XYZ file of C-alpha atoms in Angstrom:
444
model
C 89.963 56.397 -102.807
C 88.564 53.118 -103.765
C 85.540 53.125 -105.917
C 82.204 52.823 -104.156
C 81.114 49.701 -105.942
C 84.248 47.658 -105.396
C 84.000 44.039 -104.353
C 85.897 44.628 -101.193
C 83.485 47.289 -100.118
C 80.592 45.128 -100.801
C 82.158 42.303 -98.846
C 82.963 44.670 -96.048
C 79.460 46.073 -95.993
C 78.133 42.555 -96.078
C 80.384 41.604 -93.160
C 79.379 44.749 -91.351
C 75.741 44.026 -91.887
C 76.367 40.485 -90.691
C 78.160 41.891 -87.704
C 75.273 44.269 -86.996
C 72.857 41.453 -87.377
C 74.959 39.283 -85.072
C 75.196 42.141 -82.611
C 71.481 42.706 -82.874
C 70.896 39.018 -82.402
C 73.243 38.928 -79.440
C 71.584 41.982 -77.955
C 68.181 40.412 -78.484
C 69.436 37.139 -77.007
C 70.873 39.073 -74.077
C 67.606 40.936 -73.672
C 65.706 37.685 -73.855
C 68.029 36.122 -71.322
C 67.720 39.205 -69.141
C 63.938 39.139 -69.448
C 63.936 35.415 -68.775
C 66.179 35.935 -65.758
C 63.922 38.715 -64.519
C 60.969 36.447 -64.992
C 62.760 33.694 -63.103
C 63.653 36.126 -60.329
C 60.084 37.416 -60.141
C 58.780 33.860 -60.184
C 61.212 32.926 -57.440
C 60.124 35.932 -55.414
C 56.477 35.055 -56.001
C 57.178 31.455 -55.018
C 58.926 32.621 -51.880
C 56.003 34.911 -51.127
C 53.565 32.088 -51.730
C 55.614 29.782 -49.549
C 55.727 32.412 -46.830
C 51.993 32.941 -47.111
C 51.478 29.185 -46.997
C 53.643 28.931 -43.895
C 51.718 31.791 -42.301
C 48.406 30.177 -43.292
C 49.580 26.861 -41.858
C 50.684 28.568 -38.664
C 47.366 30.389 -38.434
C 45.529 27.125 -39.084
C 47.565 25.393 -36.406
C 46.913 28.248 -33.985
C 43.226 28.260 -34.868
C 43.073 24.493 -34.473
C 44.868 24.744 -31.145
C 42.459 27.455 -30.022
C 39.525 25.368 -31.202
C 40.852 22.386 -29.267
C 41.311 24.536 -26.175
C 37.764 25.859 -26.514
C 36.496 22.329 -27.002
C 38.387 21.221 -23.924
C 37.018 24.191 -22.029
C 33.440 23.485 -23.146
C 33.962 19.806 -22.442
C 35.270 20.650 -18.964
C 32.273 22.934 -18.361
C 29.907 20.252 -19.634
C 31.637 17.635 -17.473
C 31.375 19.982 -14.518
C 27.671 20.512 -15.171
C 27.174 16.775 -15.599
C 29.054 16.114 -12.361
C 26.966 18.720 -10.569
C 23.791 17.186 -11.981
C 25.022 13.719 -11.040
C 25.801 14.970 -7.529
C 22.358 16.573 -7.311
C 20.742 13.363 -8.504
C 22.873 11.387 -6.063
C 21.899 13.693 -3.200
C 18.259 13.479 -4.226
C 18.533 9.710 -4.528
C 20.181 9.504 -1.088
C 17.415 11.670 0.337
C 14.885 9.429 -1.394
C 16.594 6.379 0.125
C 16.553 8.004 3.575
C 12.866 8.808 3.223
C 12.212 5.312 1.924
C 14.125 3.785 4.845
C 12.159 5.945 7.282
C 8.881 4.937 5.630
C 9.948 1.288 5.610
C 10.864 1.547 9.291
C 7.468 3.066 10.108
C 5.714 0.405 8.025
C 7.790 -2.299 9.720
C 6.932 -0.981 13.182
C 3.258 -0.742 12.283
C 3.395 -4.251 10.876
C 5.126 -5.535 14.022
C 2.585 -3.798 16.252
C -0.292 -5.156 14.187
C 1.267 -8.596 14.219
C 1.761 -8.432 17.995
C -1.824 -7.306 18.469
C -3.029 -10.048 16.148
C -0.959 -12.623 18.017
C -2.310 -11.355 21.337
C -5.864 -11.566 19.995
C -5.188 -15.063 18.694
C -3.708 -16.079 22.049
C -6.717 -14.649 23.878
C -9.046 -16.430 21.500
C -7.130 -19.690 21.897
C -7.234 -19.291 25.680
C -10.944 -18.549 25.473
C -11.429 -21.614 23.260
C -9.458 -23.743 25.751
C -11.575 -22.381 28.592
C -14.689 -23.140 26.570
C -13.507 -26.706 25.966
C -12.671 -27.129 29.671
C -16.053 -25.660 30.596
C -17.792 -28.056 28.215
C -15.922 -31.029 29.671
C -16.673 -29.857 33.222
C -20.294 -29.325 32.285
C -20.448 -32.794 30.741
C -18.926 -34.339 33.880
C -21.359 -32.348 36.006
C -24.264 -33.574 33.887
C -23.141 -37.179 34.248
C -22.668 -36.736 38.014
C -26.035 -35.002 38.248
C -27.686 -37.772 36.276
C -26.110 -40.352 38.604
C -27.210 -38.347 41.634
C -30.766 -38.080 40.289
C -30.791 -41.824 39.623
C -29.586 -42.554 43.160
C -32.092 -40.044 44.539
C -34.879 -41.722 42.578
C -33.835 -45.109 43.892
C -33.672 -43.732 47.428
C -37.112 -42.121 47.042
C -38.540 -45.378 45.678
C -37.049 -47.220 48.641
C -38.403 -44.610 51.039
C -41.818 -44.814 49.402
C -41.726 -48.602 49.701
C -40.644 -48.327 53.323
C -43.326 -45.720 53.897
C -45.920 -47.998 52.378
C -44.717 -50.845 54.601
C -44.843 -48.490 57.574
C -48.330 -47.439 56.526
C -49.357 -51.097 56.497
C -47.893 -51.502 59.972
C -49.562 -48.284 61.122
C -52.844 -49.520 59.667
C -52.554 -52.704 61.685
C -51.638 -50.623 64.716
C -54.685 -48.459 64.123
C -56.842 -51.528 64.025
C -55.307 -52.664 67.274
C -55.775 -49.206 68.795
C -59.319 -49.203 67.520
C -59.942 -52.461 69.226
C -58.319 -51.174 72.404
C -60.374 -48.001 72.154
C -63.539 -49.960 71.763
C -62.579 -52.009 74.758
C -61.896 -48.828 76.733
C -65.162 -47.335 75.547
C -66.904 -50.478 76.517
C -65.327 -50.376 79.930
C -65.853 -46.622 80.364
C -69.159 -45.958 78.711
C -70.141 -43.473 81.306
C -67.251 -41.089 80.465
C -65.802 -40.354 76.989
C -62.314 -38.669 76.557
C -62.339 -36.556 73.303
C -58.572 -35.921 73.358
C -57.853 -39.540 72.611
C -59.944 -39.365 69.447
C -58.294 -36.108 68.337
C -54.828 -37.572 68.875
C -55.594 -40.650 66.815
C -57.084 -38.615 63.965
C -54.102 -36.213 63.966
C -51.652 -39.083 63.807
C -53.566 -40.604 60.913
C -53.611 -37.264 59.005
C -49.885 -36.695 59.554
C -49.070 -40.232 58.451
C -51.054 -39.680 55.236
C -49.559 -36.187 54.671
C -45.865 -37.169 54.868
C -45.669 -39.159 51.554
C -47.541 -36.385 49.680
C -45.077 -33.702 50.887
C -42.111 -35.803 49.834
C -43.669 -36.407 46.431
C -44.375 -32.687 46.006
C -40.805 -31.865 47.003
C -39.513 -34.448 44.521
C -41.632 -32.954 41.712
C -40.429 -29.422 42.544
C -36.803 -30.606 42.517
C -37.358 -32.238 39.138
C -38.892 -29.036 37.722
C -36.007 -26.952 39.087
C -33.465 -29.359 37.583
C -35.271 -29.301 34.227
C -35.334 -25.496 34.255
C -31.646 -25.370 35.138
C -30.785 -27.879 32.381
C -32.760 -25.812 29.862
C -30.936 -22.644 30.929
C -27.601 -24.444 30.663
C -28.554 -25.716 27.217
C -29.411 -22.187 26.043
C -26.208 -20.808 27.529
C -24.226 -23.590 25.861
C -25.813 -22.810 22.483
C -24.957 -19.131 22.961
C -21.396 -20.046 23.918
C -21.112 -22.227 20.807
C -22.437 -19.382 18.639
C -19.934 -16.987 20.243
C -17.160 -19.523 19.666
C -18.163 -19.813 15.994
C -18.176 -16.005 15.697
C -14.738 -15.922 17.338
C -13.488 -18.479 14.790
C -14.907 -16.295 12.007
C -13.151 -13.224 13.465
C -9.910 -15.194 13.624
C -10.224 -16.091 9.932
C -10.967 -12.418 9.139
C -7.857 -11.304 11.067
C -5.702 -13.809 9.185
C -7.135 -12.613 5.870
C -6.460 -8.982 6.819
C -2.882 -9.814 7.806
C -2.363 -11.657 4.533
C -3.839 -8.723 2.601
C -1.567 -6.280 4.464
C 1.493 -8.392 3.629
C 0.443 -8.469 -0.024
C 0.006 -4.680 0.008
C 3.466 -4.221 1.537
C 5.008 -6.485 -1.104
C 3.172 -4.545 -3.806
C 4.481 -1.295 -2.275
C 8.066 -2.604 -2.341
C 7.663 -3.725 -5.947
C 6.188 -0.342 -6.886
C 9.173 1.451 -5.296
C 11.640 -0.782 -7.153
C 9.761 -0.286 -10.410
C 9.741 3.481 -9.850
C 13.517 3.485 -9.245
C 14.056 1.501 -12.446
C 11.762 3.836 -14.360
C 13.599 6.922 -13.060
C 16.961 5.408 -14.046
C 15.642 4.614 -17.531
C 14.241 8.145 -17.832
C 17.596 9.646 -16.820
C 19.433 7.509 -19.381
C 16.904 8.408 -22.056
C 17.174 12.102 -21.165
C 20.985 11.991 -21.331
C 20.890 10.217 -24.705
C 18.323 12.697 -25.965
C 20.494 15.611 -24.789
C 23.570 14.227 -26.567
C 21.692 13.566 -29.798
C 20.060 16.979 -29.838
C 23.378 18.765 -29.179
C 25.004 16.788 -31.990
C 22.155 17.583 -34.362
C 22.246 21.275 -33.507
C 26.011 21.424 -33.879
C 25.828 19.658 -37.238
C 23.035 21.924 -38.382
C 24.767 25.168 -37.554
C 28.368 23.949 -38.162
C 29.812 25.665 -35.178
C 33.403 25.115 -36.327
C 32.926 27.622 -39.139
C 31.702 30.396 -36.871
C 33.658 32.871 -34.841
C 34.224 32.490 -31.127
C 31.490 34.894 -30.066
C 28.942 33.474 -32.494
C 29.883 29.945 -31.503
C 29.438 30.780 -27.828
C 26.073 32.434 -28.502
C 24.960 29.478 -30.598
C 25.964 27.030 -27.879
C 24.064 29.045 -25.282
C 21.031 29.168 -27.586
C 21.271 25.410 -28.146
C 21.424 24.785 -24.421
C 18.427 27.028 -23.779
C 16.418 25.297 -26.502
C 17.479 21.916 -25.176
C 16.531 22.914 -21.628
C 13.094 24.076 -22.839
C 12.583 20.827 -24.753
C 13.658 18.750 -21.750
C 11.377 20.741 -19.464
C 8.432 20.168 -21.827
C 9.243 16.503 -21.962
C 9.451 16.330 -18.154
C 6.113 18.121 -17.860
C 4.512 15.691 -20.304
C 5.905 12.694 -18.397
C 4.821 14.206 -15.063
C 1.360 14.963 -16.459
C 1.006 11.403 -17.735
C 2.163 10.015 -14.387
C -0.245 12.326 -12.537
C -3.118 11.189 -14.769
C -2.253 7.554 -14.046
C -2.089 8.245 -10.292
C -5.408 10.147 -10.422
C -7.041 7.287 -12.321
C -5.707 4.752 -9.813
C -6.848 6.915 -6.885
C -10.290 7.305 -8.491
C -10.584 3.525 -8.876
C -9.566 3.014 -5.236
C -12.025 5.656 -4.009
C -14.833 4.171 -6.118
C -14.111 0.716 -4.701
C -13.976 2.155 -1.165
C -17.323 3.933 -1.608
C -18.857 0.729 -2.972
C -17.543 -1.229 0.017
C -18.877 1.411 2.428
C -22.329 1.285 0.813
C -22.353 -2.495 1.186
C -21.228 -2.114 4.818
C -23.964 0.464 5.430
C -26.600 -1.876 4.028
C -25.284 -4.723 6.200
C -25.363 -2.527 9.323
C -28.881 -1.336 8.457
C -30.133 -4.912 8.172
C -28.460 -5.889 11.443
C -29.932 -2.877 13.258
C -33.345 -3.545 11.737
C -33.414 -7.163 12.897
C -31.374 -6.820 16.088
C -34.222 -5.567 18.304
C -36.726 -8.397 17.531
C -33.940 -10.983 17.866
C -32.204 -9.421 20.848
C -32.817 -12.370 23.189
C -31.629 -14.898 20.610
C -28.485 -13.237 19.264
C -25.006 -14.507 20.279
C -23.193 -12.601 22.999
C -20.638 -11.284 20.492
C -23.396 -9.591 18.470
C -25.323 -8.495 21.571
C -22.313 -6.521 22.861
C -21.499 -5.032 19.435
C -24.827 -3.465 18.447
C -23.088 -0.071 18.579
C -21.299 -0.720 15.304
C -17.912 0.823 14.768
C -16.627 1.874 11.347
C -12.954 2.795 10.729
C -12.367 6.522 10.450
C -10.012 6.216 7.477
C -12.801 4.952 5.186
C -14.858 8.113 5.730
C -11.863 10.453 5.619
C -11.235 9.209 2.060
C -14.657 10.569 1.021
C -14.979 13.771 3.056
C -12.498 14.461 5.878
C -14.567 17.367 7.328
C -17.994 15.695 7.714
C -17.215 13.152 10.445
C -16.027 13.302 14.051
C -14.825 10.685 16.507
C -16.253 9.849 19.923
C -14.099 8.785 22.876
C -14.576 5.139 21.863
C -13.374 5.597 18.271
C -16.907 5.610 16.723
C -17.928 7.972 13.910
C -20.891 10.239 14.645
C -22.646 13.508 13.625
C -22.757 12.530 9.967
C -25.103 10.017 8.254
C -23.795 7.133 6.200
C -26.181 8.165 3.398
C -23.514 10.712 2.474
C -21.708 7.755 0.875
C -24.732 7.160 -1.408
C -24.829 10.817 -2.467
C -21.090 10.894 -3.108
C -21.205 7.663 -5.092
C -24.161 8.832 -7.266
C -22.613 12.269 -7.864
C -19.373 10.555 -8.761
C -21.012 8.429 -11.510
C -23.451 11.103 -12.749
C -20.911 13.898 -13.191
C -17.152 14.177 -13.058
C -15.034 12.159 -10.605
C -14.195 13.745 -7.230
C -10.888 15.537 -6.723
C -7.950 13.217 -6.023
C -6.757 12.598 -2.491
C -3.611 14.577 -1.862
C -0.829 12.198 -0.852
C 2.781 13.126 -0.078
C 4.884 12.409 -3.099
C 8.403 11.182 -3.084
C 11.031 13.634 -4.214
C 12.116 12.966 -7.754
C 15.894 12.562 -8.068
C 17.558 14.998 -10.417
């Protein structure tokens, strides 16, 4: 055996230790490599898992996005359907409004044509009456001239007759003297007998000859008085005819003013209808814009994309209900404001109508008060219209149950002082209730 402390043993032990160390190092390196490989494998597996999860997440996101798009398309289709239905409803309402408007315009046109025909007929009658009056005046003037000429000729004839009568009287006076002389001669020759009939005959002839010029003069004076009376009556009748003609001219001017006022009212009605149509269109546009803005604000506030389907659907329904309530409140406010404006306008019109009726009542009272003393001096137009007629519509505006109509279209059984009471009560307290008028159907 070799000794334990030999150099070779030490070298061998050293080499063995080196070998063990190398083996240990190699085993550690192998372990490290194995651990590193395991780590790489686990990291690769984790990466694959992450990639798979990412792909699944992307697929889920794509599916969710596709579902969201489908829901959006569905909601958009429903909203478009609702909008189309609302547009169709508004269109139907607008068409109905146009039909009603056309019917009203047709009625107004017919009424206007009838009124215009009646006005033209009245104007034609008045023109014919004026022409007849002018012809009557000309005929009367010609008659006056002819009558004046006849009177002049009659006066000349009477003067000639009087002159002839005077000449005849002179001749008869000479004849009387001759007869007197003859009578004296006869009396002288027949003194014993006297014939009284001869004296009576001579006296009668003398009386008749003196009476004839006086009768003609009396007849001439009576004719002159009759002509003067007739001329005075014709003058009065002519003045009455002229007054009636002036009243007819005044009525013609009033009719023209009423026609002009009616045309202005019709134009104002057409303008009001056009303005109302424009206002309704502007209100619909404003309402649609308001609806869109409110839906956008609500969607932004609640962030509907981050909610589930059921919650999103519930939120959308809640938004629509809230929006419908808000729109209904807004419509009520607009309708209330419009109603207040219409009530104010109707109150102004009724107040003006009551004022006009009070003025008309005062005018009628004055005419009735002074008509009886001046009955013989009033024009024929006023004489035949002392039973004054007042349109029924004016009193129906105030109180439709307090007045009745006679067969001639005259109001009776209710005093006009009711207008005073209504007008005072109107100003002292609250205004009277508005007149109910048929309203046009609002589109949409």
